[in-house]
Short mmCIF file of C-alpha atoms and ligand atoms in Angstrom, two decimals:
data_model
loop_
_atom_site.label_atom_id
_atom_site.label_comp_id
_atom_site.label_asym_id
_atom_site.label_seq_id
_atom_site.Cartn_x
_atom_site.Cartn_y
_atom_site.Cartn_z
CA MET W 1 58.84 110.16 90.69
CA SER W 2 56.51 107.66 92.32
CA ASN W 3 54.39 108.59 95.32
CA LYS W 4 56.32 106.16 97.41
CA SER W 5 59.65 107.79 96.68
CA ARG W 6 58.11 111.22 97.22
CA ALA W 7 57.06 110.20 100.72
CA ARG W 8 60.66 109.78 101.84
CA PRO W 9 62.58 111.13 98.89
CA GLU W 10 65.98 111.83 100.48
CA ARG W 11 66.67 108.27 101.48
CA SER W 12 65.17 106.75 98.41
CA LEU W 13 67.23 108.84 96.04
CA VAL W 14 70.49 107.98 97.78
CA GLU W 15 69.50 104.33 97.96
CA LEU W 16 68.43 104.39 94.37
CA TYR W 17 71.81 105.79 93.36
CA ARG W 18 73.52 102.93 95.14
CA ASP W 19 71.26 100.30 93.59
CA ASP W 20 70.38 101.63 90.15
CA PRO W 21 72.24 104.80 89.17
CA GLU W 22 70.68 105.00 85.71
CA ARG W 23 67.15 104.96 87.03
CA ALA W 24 68.09 107.43 89.77
CA ASP W 25 69.46 109.79 87.12
CA ALA W 26 66.30 109.55 85.10
CA LEU W 27 64.16 110.30 88.13
CA ALA W 28 66.28 113.13 89.46
CA TRP W 29 67.40 114.82 86.31
CA GLY W 30 64.82 114.08 83.66
CA ARG W 31 65.59 113.61 79.99
CA ARG W 32 67.49 116.79 79.29
CA GLY W 33 69.76 116.61 82.29
CA ALA W 34 67.97 119.40 84.19
CA LEU W 35 67.69 118.81 87.90
CA ARG W 36 64.01 118.32 88.66
CA GLY W 37 62.47 120.66 91.23
CA THR W 38 61.30 117.88 93.49
CA ALA W 39 64.70 116.18 93.45
CA LEU W 40 66.43 119.47 94.17
CA ALA W 41 64.05 120.26 97.02
CA SER W 42 64.53 116.82 98.51
CA MET W 43 68.32 117.07 98.24
CA GLY W 44 68.24 120.47 99.92
CA ALA W 45 66.00 119.06 102.64
CA ALA W 46 68.36 116.12 103.14
CA LEU W 47 71.33 118.45 103.45
CA GLY W 48 69.47 120.92 105.67
CA VAL W 49 70.39 123.93 103.52
CA SER W 50 69.86 125.22 99.99
CA ILE W 51 72.30 124.46 97.16
CA PRO W 52 73.13 127.89 95.67
CA PHE W 53 74.92 126.43 92.63
CA ALA W 54 72.33 123.69 92.01
CA ASP W 55 71.88 124.95 88.44
CA ARG W 56 75.51 123.96 87.73
CA LEU W 57 75.32 120.45 89.20
CA PRO W 58 76.16 118.24 86.21
CA ALA W 59 73.55 115.65 85.28
CA GLY W 60 74.03 112.48 87.23
CA VAL W 61 76.15 114.05 89.94
CA LEU W 62 74.74 113.52 93.41
CA PRO W 63 75.83 115.98 96.13
CA GLU W 64 78.91 114.45 97.72
CA LEU W 65 77.50 114.70 101.24
CA LEU W 66 74.61 112.43 100.22
CA ALA W 67 76.82 110.00 98.31
CA ARG W 68 79.53 109.91 100.98
CA PRO W 69 78.21 110.94 104.39
CA ALA W 70 80.74 112.71 106.61
CA SER W 71 81.83 110.41 109.42
CA ALA W 72 80.31 112.57 112.15
CA GLN W 73 76.88 112.65 110.54
CA THR W 74 75.38 109.48 111.87
CA ALA W 75 76.67 106.84 114.23
CA SER W 76 75.90 104.00 111.84
CA ASP W 77 77.95 105.55 109.03
CA ALA W 78 80.87 106.38 111.31
CA PRO W 79 84.01 104.48 110.35
CA GLN W 80 85.75 102.38 112.96
CA VAL W 81 88.39 104.35 114.76
CA PHE W 82 91.90 103.01 115.30
CA ARG W 83 93.63 104.25 118.44
CA MET W 84 97.28 103.75 119.30
CA GLU W 85 99.49 105.53 121.80
CA GLY W 86 101.14 108.55 120.18
CA LYS W 87 98.77 108.58 117.20
CA GLU W 88 95.77 110.73 116.46
CA PRO W 89 92.66 108.63 115.81
CA LEU W 90 92.96 106.93 112.39
CA ILE W 91 90.32 105.15 110.31
CA LEU W 92 90.54 101.38 110.82
CA LEU W 93 90.32 99.59 107.46
CA GLY W 94 91.41 96.16 108.69
CA ASP W 95 92.76 94.59 111.86
CA ARG W 96 94.29 91.38 110.48
CA PRO W 97 96.56 92.57 108.98
CA LEU W 98 96.44 96.01 110.60
CA VAL W 99 95.55 98.73 108.09
CA ALA W 100 94.64 102.28 109.15
CA GLU W 101 94.07 105.40 107.08
CA THR W 102 94.75 108.99 108.10
CA PRO W 103 91.67 111.22 107.81
CA GLU W 104 92.53 113.58 104.95
CA HIS W 105 92.18 116.81 106.94
CA GLN W 106 94.74 115.51 109.49
CA LEU W 107 97.39 115.61 106.75
CA ASP W 108 97.81 119.31 107.42
CA GLU W 109 101.47 119.24 108.47
CA ALA W 110 104.20 120.05 105.92
CA VAL W 111 106.14 117.09 107.30
CA THR W 112 103.93 114.19 108.36
CA SER W 113 104.52 113.29 111.99
CA PHE W 114 104.22 109.84 113.51
CA LYS W 115 100.83 110.74 114.93
CA ASN W 116 99.31 111.18 111.47
CA PHE W 117 101.20 108.49 109.56
CA PHE W 118 98.97 105.82 107.96
CA ILE W 119 99.63 102.11 108.59
CA ARG W 120 99.68 99.32 106.03
CA ASN W 121 100.74 95.85 107.12
CA ASN W 122 100.39 92.76 104.95
CA GLY W 123 101.46 90.23 107.56
CA GLN W 124 101.97 90.05 111.30
CA MET W 125 104.14 92.50 113.19
CA PRO W 126 107.67 91.19 113.90
CA GLU W 127 109.11 91.32 117.41
CA PRO W 128 110.81 94.68 118.07
CA ALA W 129 114.60 94.51 117.62
CA THR W 130 116.37 94.34 120.96
CA ASN W 131 119.65 95.76 119.58
CA PRO W 132 118.75 98.05 116.65
CA ASP W 133 122.35 99.00 115.86
CA GLY W 134 123.22 95.33 115.44
CA TRP W 135 120.36 94.74 112.94
CA GLN W 136 121.79 93.15 109.81
CA LEU W 137 121.10 93.75 106.14
CA THR W 138 122.31 91.32 103.49
CA ILE W 139 122.85 92.26 99.83
CA ASP W 140 123.30 89.20 97.65
CA GLY W 141 122.47 87.71 94.27
CA GLU W 142 123.87 89.36 91.13
CA VAL W 143 126.68 91.26 92.90
CA ASN W 144 130.45 90.83 92.85
CA THR W 145 130.75 90.96 96.64
CA PRO W 146 127.77 89.91 98.74
CA LEU W 147 127.59 92.12 101.84
CA THR W 148 126.13 91.75 105.30
CA MET W 149 126.23 94.98 107.26
CA THR W 150 124.81 96.31 110.49
CA ILE W 151 123.00 99.63 110.66
CA GLY W 152 126.11 100.94 112.43
CA ASP W 153 128.19 99.89 109.39
CA LEU W 154 125.78 101.54 106.97
CA ARG W 155 125.74 104.77 108.95
CA SER W 156 129.52 105.04 109.21
CA ARG W 157 130.50 103.73 105.77
CA PHE W 158 128.23 105.76 103.48
CA PRO W 159 127.17 109.43 103.30
CA ASN W 160 124.04 110.05 105.39
CA VAL W 161 121.19 111.91 103.70
CA THR W 162 118.04 113.52 105.12
CA LEU W 163 115.12 114.07 102.74
CA GLN W 164 111.38 114.70 102.81
CA LEU W 165 109.93 111.83 100.80
CA GLN W 166 106.36 110.96 99.83
CA MET W 167 105.25 107.40 100.44
CA GLU W 168 101.79 106.52 99.12
CA CYS W 169 100.07 103.15 99.10
CA GLY W 170 99.44 101.86 95.56
CA GLY W 171 95.80 101.45 96.55
CA ASN W 172 95.31 105.04 97.73
CA GLY W 173 91.96 106.27 96.35
CA ARG W 174 90.75 102.69 95.74
CA GLY W 175 87.32 103.47 97.24
CA ALA W 176 86.59 105.61 94.18
CA PHE W 177 86.49 102.65 91.77
CA ALA W 178 83.10 101.61 90.40
CA PRO W 179 82.40 98.76 90.56
CA GLN W 180 84.16 98.30 93.88
CA THR W 181 87.36 96.26 93.73
CA ARG W 182 88.91 93.95 96.29
CA GLY W 183 91.26 95.40 98.87
CA ASN W 184 91.16 98.11 101.50
CA GLN W 185 88.73 100.85 100.49
CA TRP W 186 91.14 103.76 100.94
CA GLY W 187 90.03 107.36 100.60
CA ASN W 188 92.88 109.82 99.97
CA GLY W 189 94.69 109.21 103.27
CA ALA W 190 97.25 106.50 102.43
CA ILE W 191 99.99 109.10 101.91
CA ALA W 192 102.72 110.45 104.16
CA ASN W 193 105.55 112.91 103.62
CA ALA W 194 107.97 112.37 106.50
CA GLU W 195 111.61 113.40 106.75
CA TRP W 196 113.79 110.31 106.43
CA THR W 197 117.48 109.87 107.27
CA GLY W 198 119.53 107.02 105.91
CA VAL W 199 122.00 106.08 103.20
CA ARG W 200 121.44 105.85 99.46
CA LEU W 201 120.71 102.32 98.27
CA ARG W 202 122.82 103.23 95.23
CA ASP W 203 125.95 103.69 97.34
CA VAL W 204 125.48 100.31 98.98
CA LEU W 205 124.82 98.57 95.66
CA ASN W 206 127.94 100.19 94.20
CA ALA W 207 129.95 98.91 97.16
CA ALA W 208 128.66 95.39 96.49
CA GLY W 209 129.33 95.83 92.78
CA LEU W 210 126.41 95.09 90.45
CA LYS W 211 127.03 92.44 87.83
CA PRO W 212 125.91 93.29 84.26
CA SER W 213 123.12 90.71 84.75
CA ALA W 214 121.57 92.72 87.64
CA ILE W 215 118.20 94.03 86.48
CA TYR W 216 115.88 93.83 89.51
CA THR W 217 115.82 93.88 93.30
CA GLY W 218 113.86 91.63 95.68
CA HIS W 219 113.10 92.92 99.21
CA PHE W 220 112.73 90.83 102.35
CA GLY W 221 111.38 91.91 105.74
CA ALA W 222 111.23 90.33 109.19
CA ASP W 223 107.42 90.39 109.50
CA PRO W 224 105.90 86.88 109.58
CA HIS W 225 103.33 85.85 107.00
CA LEU W 226 99.73 86.25 108.20
CA SER W 227 99.37 82.44 108.30
CA GLY W 228 102.47 82.10 110.46
CA ALA W 229 104.10 79.90 107.80
CA THR W 230 107.86 80.44 108.11
CA ASP W 231 108.55 79.64 104.44
CA ARG W 232 106.30 82.46 103.20
CA GLN W 233 106.89 86.21 103.07
CA ALA W 234 104.21 88.71 104.12
CA ILE W 235 105.24 90.80 101.13
CA ASN W 236 108.32 90.43 98.96
CA ARG W 237 108.43 92.94 96.14
CA GLY W 238 111.21 94.26 93.93
CA MET W 239 111.96 97.08 91.54
CA ARG W 240 113.85 97.84 88.38
CA ILE W 241 117.52 98.56 89.04
CA ALA W 242 117.16 102.11 87.66
CA LYS W 243 114.84 103.04 90.55
CA ALA W 244 117.08 101.30 93.07
CA MET W 245 119.93 103.50 91.74
CA ASP W 246 117.89 106.73 92.01
CA GLU W 247 119.59 109.06 94.49
CA ASP W 248 116.32 109.43 96.46
CA THR W 249 115.83 105.70 97.09
CA ILE W 250 117.24 105.22 100.57
CA LEU W 251 117.82 102.71 103.34
CA ALA W 252 116.30 104.69 106.20
CA PHE W 253 117.06 104.35 109.90
CA ARG W 254 115.53 107.58 111.17
CA MET W 255 112.14 109.22 110.64
CA ASN W 256 111.60 112.88 111.56
CA GLY W 257 114.90 112.96 113.47
CA GLN W 258 114.03 109.96 115.68
CA PRO W 259 114.60 106.23 115.40
CA ILE W 260 111.88 104.83 113.11
CA PRO W 261 108.79 103.80 115.12
CA HIS W 262 108.40 100.02 115.22
CA ILE W 263 105.11 100.00 113.31
CA HIS W 264 106.73 101.91 110.42
CA GLY W 265 109.52 99.40 109.91
CA ALA W 266 112.17 99.87 112.64
CA PRO W 267 115.04 99.73 112.70
CA LEU W 268 115.64 99.72 108.92
CA ARG W 269 113.32 100.21 105.98
CA LEU W 270 113.52 101.06 102.31
CA ILE W 271 112.00 104.32 101.16
CA THR W 272 111.25 104.21 97.44
CA PRO W 273 109.53 107.57 97.03
CA GLY W 274 106.90 108.28 94.39
CA TRP W 275 106.24 104.58 93.72
CA PRO W 276 103.63 102.41 95.46
CA GLY W 277 104.38 102.10 99.18
CA SER W 278 104.82 98.34 98.76
CA PHE W 279 108.29 99.05 97.27
CA SER W 280 109.27 100.58 100.65
CA GLN W 281 109.98 97.38 102.56
CA LYS W 282 109.69 97.68 106.35
CA TRP W 283 111.82 95.70 108.84
CA LEU W 284 114.29 95.19 105.97
CA THR W 285 116.68 92.24 106.28
CA ARG W 286 117.78 91.41 102.74
CA ILE W 287 117.95 92.75 99.21
CA TRP W 288 118.39 90.01 96.64
CA ILE W 289 119.71 91.32 93.33
CA ARG W 290 118.05 89.43 90.49
CA ASP W 291 118.84 88.68 86.85
CA LYS W 292 115.11 88.68 86.01
CA VAL W 293 111.96 90.43 87.15
CA HIS W 294 111.57 89.50 90.81
CA ASP W 295 108.80 86.95 91.45
CA GLY W 296 108.10 87.17 95.21
CA ALA W 297 104.84 87.74 97.11
CA GLY W 298 102.97 90.69 95.63
CA MET W 299 104.58 90.43 92.18
CA GLY W 300 102.99 89.40 88.89
CA GLY W 301 99.37 88.83 87.84
CA THR W 302 97.12 91.65 88.97
CA SER W 303 99.22 92.56 92.06
CA TYR W 304 100.33 96.18 91.93
CA ARG W 305 99.80 96.02 88.18
CA VAL W 306 97.45 97.95 85.91
CA PRO W 307 96.08 97.26 82.42
CA THR W 308 98.11 98.49 79.45
CA ASN W 309 94.80 98.60 77.54
CA PRO W 310 91.60 99.35 79.48
CA ILE W 311 89.56 96.29 80.47
CA VAL W 312 85.81 96.06 81.09
CA PRO W 313 85.17 97.34 84.64
CA GLY W 314 84.20 94.43 86.86
CA SER W 315 85.62 91.79 84.52
CA ASN W 316 88.05 89.06 85.46
CA ASN W 317 91.58 89.20 84.17
CA ASN W 318 94.76 87.27 84.92
CA GLY W 319 96.91 90.37 84.43
CA ALA W 320 98.98 88.81 81.65
CA SER W 321 99.00 92.05 79.66
CA PHE W 322 99.22 94.36 82.67
CA ARG W 323 102.21 96.53 83.52
CA GLU W 324 103.80 97.22 86.89
CA LEU W 325 102.40 100.33 88.62
CA GLU W 326 105.57 102.35 89.17
CA SER W 327 105.45 106.18 89.39
CA MET W 328 102.17 107.06 91.17
CA PRO W 329 99.66 109.32 89.40
CA VAL W 330 99.05 112.99 90.30
CA ARG W 331 96.79 113.70 93.29
CA ALA W 332 95.80 116.63 95.50
CA ILE W 333 94.47 116.47 99.05
CA LEU W 334 92.63 119.15 101.03
CA SER W 335 93.73 119.51 104.66
CA SER W 336 92.11 122.79 105.75
CA HIS W 337 88.51 121.55 105.75
CA ALA W 338 87.13 118.13 106.61
CA HIS W 339 84.42 116.83 104.29
CA GLY W 340 81.10 117.86 105.85
CA SER W 341 82.49 120.86 107.79
CA ARG W 342 79.96 123.38 109.10
CA LEU W 343 80.93 127.05 108.95
CA PRO W 344 79.22 130.04 110.58
CA ALA W 345 76.45 131.86 108.71
CA GLY W 346 77.85 134.78 106.77
CA THR W 347 81.12 133.06 105.84
CA ARG W 348 81.94 134.49 102.41
CA ALA W 349 85.44 133.16 101.74
CA LEU W 350 87.39 129.99 102.36
CA ASN W 351 91.12 129.91 103.04
CA LEU W 352 92.14 126.55 101.63
CA ARG W 353 95.27 124.46 101.99
CA GLY W 354 96.47 121.02 101.15
CA ALA W 355 99.20 119.04 99.45
CA ALA W 356 99.76 117.58 96.00
CA TRP W 357 102.28 115.19 94.47
CA ALA W 358 102.81 113.23 91.27
CA GLY W 359 105.08 110.22 91.80
CA ASP W 360 108.45 110.85 90.11
CA LEU W 361 107.08 114.05 88.53
CA THR W 362 106.25 117.37 90.15
CA VAL W 363 102.97 119.27 90.42
CA ARG W 364 102.52 122.19 88.05
CA ALA W 365 99.13 123.44 89.28
CA VAL W 366 96.25 122.89 91.68
CA HIS W 367 92.79 124.24 90.79
CA VAL W 368 89.69 124.51 92.95
CA SER W 369 86.03 124.83 91.98
CA THR W 370 83.18 125.68 94.36
CA ASP W 371 80.46 125.60 91.68
CA PHE W 372 80.51 121.92 90.72
CA GLY W 373 83.26 122.33 88.16
CA ALA W 374 81.74 125.20 86.16
CA SER W 375 84.66 127.52 86.97
CA TRP W 376 88.08 126.90 88.48
CA THR W 377 90.51 129.05 90.51
CA GLU W 378 94.23 128.42 90.45
CA MET W 379 95.87 127.92 93.87
CA GLN W 380 99.48 128.75 94.86
CA VAL W 381 101.66 125.64 94.81
CA ALA W 382 104.96 125.71 96.71
CA ALA W 383 108.11 124.10 95.37
CA PRO W 384 108.91 120.72 96.94
CA ALA W 385 111.42 120.76 99.83
CA ASN W 386 113.47 118.42 97.63
CA ARG W 387 112.77 116.10 94.72
CA HIS W 388 110.15 113.46 95.70
CA ALA W 389 108.70 115.58 98.52
CA TRP W 390 105.05 116.54 98.26
CA GLN W 391 104.12 120.16 97.55
CA ARG W 392 101.89 122.24 99.80
CA TRP W 393 99.26 124.47 98.23
CA THR W 394 97.16 127.37 99.54
CA GLY W 395 94.49 129.64 98.14
CA ARG W 396 91.32 131.57 98.80
CA VAL W 397 87.91 131.27 97.18
CA ALA W 398 84.82 133.48 97.61
CA LEU W 399 81.31 132.20 98.37
CA PRO W 400 78.18 134.09 97.23
CA SER W 401 75.86 133.20 100.13
CA ASP W 402 75.15 130.70 102.87
CA GLY W 403 74.28 127.18 101.75
CA TYR W 404 75.73 123.87 100.65
CA PHE W 405 78.98 124.04 98.67
CA GLU W 406 81.52 121.57 97.45
CA ILE W 407 85.23 122.16 97.15
CA TRP W 408 86.45 120.28 94.10
CA TYR W 409 90.23 120.09 93.97
CA ARG W 410 92.38 118.86 91.15
CA ALA W 411 96.11 118.77 90.51
CA THR W 412 98.03 118.84 87.22
CA ASP W 413 101.46 117.24 86.94
CA SER W 414 104.57 118.63 85.26
CA GLU W 415 103.66 116.82 82.02
CA GLY W 416 100.21 118.43 81.91
CA THR W 417 98.23 115.37 83.03
CA MET W 418 95.28 116.26 85.26
CA GLN W 419 93.32 114.17 87.70
CA PRO W 420 90.37 112.66 85.80
CA HIS W 421 86.71 113.22 86.69
CA ALA W 422 86.22 109.57 87.66
CA ALA W 423 88.56 106.74 88.65
CA ALA W 424 89.98 105.49 85.37
CA ASN W 425 91.66 102.31 84.07
CA TRP W 426 89.66 100.00 86.33
CA ASN W 427 91.62 96.93 87.46
CA PRO W 428 90.68 93.96 89.68
CA GLN W 429 92.78 95.00 92.68
CA GLY W 430 92.04 98.70 92.41
CA TYR W 431 95.34 100.52 91.87
CA GLY W 432 95.97 104.04 90.69
CA ALA W 433 92.54 105.66 91.27
CA ASN W 434 93.08 109.43 91.36
CA PRO W 435 89.81 111.14 90.41
CA ILE W 436 89.16 114.80 91.25
CA SER W 437 88.22 114.91 94.95
CA ARG W 438 85.20 116.64 96.45
CA ALA W 439 84.64 117.91 100.00
CA ALA W 440 81.32 119.38 101.15
CA VAL W 441 81.06 122.47 103.36
CA LEU W 442 77.84 123.79 104.89
CA VAL W 443 77.66 127.52 105.55
CA GLY W 444 75.02 128.64 108.06
N1 MTE Z 501 107.92 94.27 105.58
C1 MTE Z 501 106.86 94.91 105.10
N2 MTE Z 501 107.06 96.05 104.42
C2 MTE Z 501 106.01 96.74 103.91
C3 MTE Z 501 104.68 96.28 104.06
C4 MTE Z 501 104.49 95.07 104.81
O1 MTE Z 501 103.37 94.60 105.01
N3 MTE Z 501 105.60 94.43 105.31
N4 MTE Z 501 103.63 96.96 103.51
C5 MTE Z 501 103.98 97.84 102.37
C6 MTE Z 501 102.89 98.70 101.93
S1 MTE Z 501 101.72 97.98 100.94
C7 MTE Z 501 102.86 100.04 102.22
S2 MTE Z 501 101.69 101.04 101.56
C8 MTE Z 501 103.86 100.62 103.15
C9 MTE Z 501 103.15 101.23 104.36
O2 MTE Z 501 104.08 101.77 105.25
P1 MTE Z 501 103.59 102.27 106.69
O3 MTE Z 501 102.86 101.17 107.38
O4 MTE Z 501 104.82 102.72 107.41
O5 MTE Z 501 102.66 103.43 106.42
O6 MTE Z 501 104.80 99.69 103.62
C10 MTE Z 501 105.19 98.69 102.69
N5 MTE Z 501 106.25 97.89 103.25
MO1 MO Z 502 100.43 99.67 100.07
#
């Protein structure tokens, strides 16, 4: 290590990792992957405590608190806070259109309440409906009988269902991609598991009568395009008919026993659980049944699509050989401890909790490591409240001493697929990143 970097080693190492990770590795870890004494001492000094499991830190892995400072650490690193009446503070990712992420540790409720529900708009907000019951939905295209129905009609004509359903943005976890991709740099907080009441889309499509040519849907909402152009949709996606006919895909008019809040799509929205949130059209006015793959705003190319064969990270691609991102990949979140939490000296165990989900699949296991992945402890994972609800997990891990620790948490889905160590299958718009997550805790 040069004298210059030794003079202010903490900053330089972090900066070096941002600018030139290979050189930083060589300086910090040496040839054989052993953490050099000076680097270790400087990391400990930067963190303010010792790193008891430093000997297990894999080569090239920088302590998470250095790589990703906790928001409270310094004012300059603090994310912008989004405040709205009735909501806890969220992390503002964009204001035009409005995009706000829920801090991961706030996702501690079994059923996500309005106050902790993330926001993802692609266009402007529509005017609130003055007469919600009179709101109309049209089903047309490849159907025998096109229908236009009010919410009152839907509610009285079809069986009402109430389900806990996960809704996760297709870009959740995007911030983990290296190199960085375009789009909102989400952490793990673009997920919600609210209780929705509505009618099954399937029942409504059966009432309209699908023609044999019906293979796709196309969803329209009342929100104006960001540009204000009236001939453009803010977002206009569609799904394969099989998902539209799934018994958990619903036309929702209530959220958590209340009318849907305006910002979450009142008075009528689709909930297409387990698939990217963009399939869950807010302010829903029309479903156009198509005889081909729908081609509206947000379809085709690299939009909500991922490579079928890995591409070179950072390269350009027109998405011609990509596939639609449908069922979301497995992910766990930790809600008992915020990244960067400080705990009293002498704390020798952590009671952990969180949630996990896996798109259309279920979660078989959640494991936690506190020694940088050298050993793993299995947590208890509850059954979902119903299909397509997330699953809560709990567990307890012991700590040997005071110091700097990381909680690494990793879920495995019902097919045995685990979260990878790093964001995989890089794609230009950054979908489907679900690497193992890491939260730092400081004891003493
Ligand atoms: N009409 C409309 N529906 C929409 C969107 C939108 O911008 N307009 N955004 C979609 C995306 S990308 C996501 S992730 C979810 C977010 O829902 P929320 O804002 O209620 O959290 O809504 C989806 N439905
Ligand atoms: Mo999204």
